[in-house]
Short mmCIF file of C-alpha atoms and ligand atoms in Angstrom, two decimals:
data_model
loop_
_atom_site.label_atom_id
_atom_site.label_comp_id
_atom_site.label_asym_id
_atom_site.label_seq_id
_atom_site.Cartn_x
_atom_site.Cartn_y
_atom_site.Cartn_z
CA UNK A 29 123.78 115.81 94.42
CA UNK A 30 122.62 112.29 93.55
CA UNK A 31 119.05 112.38 92.40
CA UNK A 32 116.94 109.44 93.45
CA UNK A 33 113.76 107.89 92.06
CA UNK A 34 112.24 105.70 94.70
CA UNK A 35 109.86 102.97 93.39
CA UNK A 36 107.24 101.63 95.75
CA UNK A 37 104.14 99.48 95.83
CA UNK A 38 102.97 99.43 99.41
CA UNK A 39 103.37 100.91 102.85
CA UNK A 40 106.56 102.76 102.07
CA UNK A 41 108.37 102.21 105.40
CA UNK A 42 111.62 101.88 103.51
CA UNK A 43 110.87 105.12 101.64
CA UNK A 44 110.25 106.71 105.06
CA UNK A 45 113.62 105.41 106.29
CA UNK A 46 115.32 107.06 103.31
CA UNK A 47 113.41 110.35 103.75
CA UNK A 48 114.27 110.44 107.49
CA UNK A 49 117.97 109.68 106.80
CA UNK A 50 118.16 112.48 104.30
CA UNK A 51 116.45 114.83 106.81
CA UNK A 52 118.68 113.92 109.75
CA UNK A 53 121.95 113.82 107.77
CA UNK A 54 122.67 110.10 107.74
CA UNK A 55 122.42 110.38 103.97
CA UNK A 56 124.42 113.25 102.49
CA UNK A 57 124.75 114.26 98.86
CA UNK A 58 121.44 112.75 97.74
CA UNK A 59 117.80 113.88 97.39
CA UNK A 60 114.61 112.28 96.25
CA UNK A 61 113.60 113.56 92.81
CA UNK A 62 110.44 111.50 92.47
CA UNK A 63 108.51 108.60 94.04
CA UNK A 64 106.79 106.26 91.58
CA UNK A 65 104.18 103.67 92.57
CA UNK A 66 102.36 101.02 90.52
CA UNK A 67 99.59 101.15 93.07
CA UNK A 68 97.44 104.29 93.39
CA UNK A 69 96.44 103.29 96.95
CA UNK A 70 99.95 102.75 98.22
CA UNK A 71 100.46 104.58 101.51
CA UNK A 72 104.01 105.28 100.27
CA UNK A 73 102.47 107.95 97.94
CA UNK A 74 100.90 109.62 100.94
CA UNK A 75 104.31 109.68 102.67
CA UNK A 76 105.86 111.40 99.54
CA UNK A 77 103.01 113.97 99.46
CA UNK A 78 103.46 114.80 103.16
CA UNK A 79 107.07 115.74 102.36
CA UNK A 80 106.14 117.66 99.17
CA UNK A 81 108.05 115.11 97.04
CA UNK A 82 106.96 114.71 93.47
CA UNK A 83 105.00 111.49 93.02
CA UNK A 84 103.60 109.52 90.17
CA UNK A 85 101.53 106.32 89.66
CA UNK A 86 101.84 104.09 86.72
CA UNK A 87 100.35 100.62 86.60
CA UNK A 88 100.64 97.76 84.09
CA UNK A 89 96.90 97.29 84.64
CA UNK A 90 96.23 100.47 82.63
CA UNK A 91 98.07 99.27 79.51
CA UNK A 92 97.02 96.81 76.83
CA UNK A 93 100.29 94.92 77.06
CA UNK A 94 103.38 94.65 79.21
CA UNK A 95 105.40 95.97 76.26
CA UNK A 96 103.37 99.19 76.17
CA UNK A 97 103.62 99.58 79.99
CA UNK A 98 107.44 99.05 79.83
CA UNK A 99 107.76 101.79 77.25
CA UNK A 100 105.52 104.27 79.13
CA UNK A 101 107.29 103.43 82.39
CA UNK A 102 110.70 104.22 80.94
CA UNK A 103 109.37 107.39 79.37
CA UNK A 104 107.89 108.51 82.69
CA UNK A 105 111.20 107.99 84.48
CA UNK A 106 112.97 109.95 81.71
CA UNK A 107 110.70 112.94 82.48
CA UNK A 108 113.01 113.33 85.52
CA UNK A 109 116.70 113.59 85.94
CA UNK A 110 117.51 110.43 87.90
CA UNK A 111 120.97 109.20 88.87
CA UNK A 112 119.93 106.21 91.01
CA UNK A 113 116.70 104.18 91.07
CA UNK A 114 115.88 102.70 94.49
CA UNK A 115 113.48 99.76 94.52
CA UNK A 116 111.86 99.96 97.97
CA UNK A 117 109.28 97.23 98.01
CA UNK A 118 108.46 97.60 94.34
CA UNK A 119 106.54 94.61 93.15
CA UNK A 120 106.67 95.06 89.35
CA UNK A 121 109.43 93.38 87.30
CA UNK A 122 111.83 96.00 86.08
CA UNK A 123 111.75 96.03 82.24
CA UNK A 124 114.99 94.94 80.56
CA UNK A 125 115.12 98.26 78.70
CA UNK A 126 115.16 100.08 82.02
CA UNK A 127 117.91 97.86 83.40
CA UNK A 128 119.99 98.65 80.25
CA UNK A 129 119.24 102.35 80.36
CA UNK A 130 120.22 102.62 84.07
CA UNK A 131 123.08 99.96 84.14
CA UNK A 132 124.54 99.68 87.70
CA UNK A 133 122.27 102.55 88.76
CA UNK A 134 119.36 100.51 90.16
CA UNK A 135 119.38 99.09 93.73
CA UNK A 136 116.92 96.87 95.56
CA UNK A 137 116.26 95.97 99.17
CA UNK A 138 115.50 92.23 99.75
CA UNK A 139 114.34 90.95 103.11
CA UNK A 140 116.69 87.92 103.39
CA UNK A 141 120.35 87.18 103.32
CA UNK A 142 120.88 86.50 99.53
CA UNK A 143 121.37 83.84 98.22
CA UNK A 144 118.89 82.37 100.69
CA UNK A 145 115.13 82.83 100.15
CA UNK A 146 115.40 84.96 97.02
CA UNK A 147 114.62 84.71 93.38
CA UNK A 148 111.27 84.03 91.65
CA UNK A 149 108.37 83.69 94.05
CA UNK A 150 110.19 85.07 97.08
CA UNK A 151 108.54 88.42 97.80
CA UNK A 152 106.80 90.00 100.77
CA UNK A 153 105.79 87.51 103.51
CA UNK A 154 106.78 84.50 101.40
CA UNK A 155 110.44 85.26 102.15
CA UNK A 156 109.83 85.00 105.85
CA UNK A 157 107.53 82.00 105.51
CA UNK A 158 110.40 80.29 103.68
CA UNK A 159 112.96 81.15 106.32
CA UNK A 160 110.67 79.88 109.10
CA UNK A 161 109.82 76.69 107.19
CA UNK A 162 113.49 75.90 106.72
CA UNK A 163 114.17 76.57 110.38
CA UNK A 164 117.06 78.99 109.89
CA UNK A 165 118.29 80.66 113.06
CA UNK A 166 119.54 83.76 111.31
CA UNK A 167 117.98 85.74 108.46
CA UNK A 168 118.37 89.39 107.49
CA UNK A 169 118.28 91.81 104.60
CA UNK A 170 120.37 92.59 101.54
CA UNK A 171 120.83 95.70 99.37
CA UNK A 172 122.04 94.76 95.95
CA UNK A 173 122.45 96.19 92.45
CA UNK A 174 119.75 95.06 90.02
CA UNK A 175 120.75 93.07 86.94
CA UNK A 176 118.67 91.08 84.48
CA UNK A 177 118.08 88.22 86.98
CA UNK A 178 115.82 88.11 90.06
CA UNK A 179 117.86 89.11 93.14
CA UNK A 180 121.13 88.11 91.35
CA UNK A 181 122.91 91.40 91.19
CA UNK A 182 126.10 92.37 93.06
CA UNK A 183 125.55 92.61 96.79
CA UNK A 184 126.26 96.05 98.37
CA UNK A 185 125.35 95.51 102.07
CA UNK A 186 123.83 92.76 104.20
CA UNK A 187 122.76 92.71 107.85
CA UNK A 188 121.85 89.62 109.87
CA UNK A 189 118.79 89.38 112.11
CA UNK A 190 118.03 86.58 114.63
CA UNK A 191 115.01 84.37 114.22
CA UNK A 192 113.37 83.80 117.54
CA UNK A 193 111.25 81.01 118.92
CA UNK A 194 107.59 81.54 118.24
CA UNK A 195 108.14 83.93 115.35
CA UNK A 196 105.34 84.25 112.82
CA UNK A 197 106.11 85.49 109.29
CA UNK A 198 104.60 88.82 110.27
CA UNK A 199 106.65 89.19 113.44
CA UNK A 200 109.86 88.21 111.66
CA UNK A 201 109.14 90.60 108.74
CA UNK A 202 108.78 93.45 111.19
CA UNK A 203 112.03 92.55 112.98
CA UNK A 204 113.92 92.32 109.68
CA UNK A 205 112.58 95.75 108.68
CA UNK A 206 113.46 97.42 111.98
CA UNK A 207 116.84 95.81 112.53
CA UNK A 208 118.11 95.59 108.98
CA UNK A 209 116.15 97.07 106.05
CA UNK A 210 115.61 100.56 107.50
CA UNK A 211 119.32 100.72 108.34
CA UNK A 212 121.14 99.24 105.33
CA UNK A 213 119.06 100.84 102.67
CA UNK A 214 119.86 104.44 103.78
CA UNK A 215 123.44 103.33 104.46
CA UNK A 216 123.81 102.00 100.92
CA UNK A 217 122.44 105.16 99.39
CA UNK A 218 124.80 107.22 101.45
CA UNK A 219 127.81 105.14 100.36
CA UNK A 220 126.82 105.43 96.72
CA UNK A 221 126.07 109.21 97.01
CA UNK A 222 129.56 109.76 98.49
CA UNK A 223 131.36 107.79 95.80
CA UNK A 224 132.38 104.98 98.12
CA UNK A 225 130.80 102.03 96.20
CA UNK A 226 132.91 100.53 93.45
CA UNK A 227 131.79 97.71 91.15
CA UNK A 228 134.53 95.49 89.80
CA UNK A 229 134.06 92.18 88.02
CA UNK A 230 130.56 91.80 89.40
CA UNK A 231 131.63 92.44 92.98
CA UNK A 232 131.07 95.51 95.19
CA UNK A 233 133.93 97.14 97.08
CA UNK A 234 133.31 99.79 99.67
CA UNK A 235 136.21 102.18 99.67
CA UNK A 236 137.63 103.43 102.92
CA UNK A 237 140.10 106.19 102.74
CA UNK A 238 142.60 105.32 100.04
CA UNK A 239 142.26 101.53 100.14
CA UNK A 240 139.35 99.31 99.26
CA UNK A 241 137.68 96.65 101.16
CA UNK A 242 135.44 93.97 99.82
CA UNK A 243 132.26 93.44 101.76
C1 GRF B 327 110.06 95.17 102.44
O1 GRF B 327 110.09 94.03 103.20
C2 GRF B 327 111.04 95.03 101.34
O2 GRF B 327 112.21 94.43 101.70
C3 GRF B 327 110.29 94.23 100.36
O3 GRF B 327 108.98 94.73 100.44
C4 GRF B 327 108.72 95.33 101.72
C5 GRF B 327 108.34 96.74 101.49
O4 GRF B 327 107.90 97.42 102.60
N1 GRF B 327 110.91 94.13 99.13
P1 GRF B 327 107.65 98.95 102.60
O5 GRF B 327 106.63 99.29 101.52
O6 GRF B 327 108.97 99.66 102.46
O7 GRF B 327 107.02 99.24 104.00
#
C-alpha cells in the first residue's frame, strides 16, 4: 500500500478528486496517510477532516526564518510513513532537503501543458491569464515529478483542454480542473501505486504489460 502525503494550500478540489478515486476504486494500492496545509483556513483541511484523514498545518509565517521552517516541515513529514508526496495546489516552495529526502517520490499537478505557462510566477490564475493573453487555442494540465527546478521535473501525464471564445481566466481554470486536473492526478497516482511508472534518464515510461511505452 502506497502511503500518500497530500500537500495543499486552498480549496482542495484536487485532494477531493484523489479521495473520491480511492473510494470508488479508480486508485488501487494507495491511501492518504496525512494532508498537510500551510494555510490554517484552507478548505482542503475541512475535506480531510470530513473523511477522518489525519491533517496538519505548518506555515512559514510561524517561523523566524525559512531555514527553520524547512527543517520543521521535513521533521513533520517524517512523523509519518510516506511513500509519495502529492502537491495538490501547494503554494510553498518545497525545500531542497525535502526534494533530496524524497527523490523521485514527489509529484505535482500544474494547470498548463508544460513547458508552456510554467516556472516562476506561473501559479493559480496567472497560468490561465498567460494562456489567454497569448491566445493559445489549447491548454491543459500536467502531472510531473518534482526536481530542484520550478515545474522542470519529468512529465508523467498531460491532458489537453480547449480554450473557448469568451473564456475568462476563472472560466478556463474551472474547465482545466474539471476536464484535466481531476482526472490525471488520480490516474498518475494509480499508475505509480501499481508500479507502472518507470523513470529512466529523466523521462517517464508508463509500462503496459511486458513492454514499455513512453508518454
Ligand atoms: C489547481 O489549479 C492546481 O493545478 C494548482 O492550484 C490549484 C489548486 O486547486 N496548482 P485545489 O486547491 O485543488 O482546488
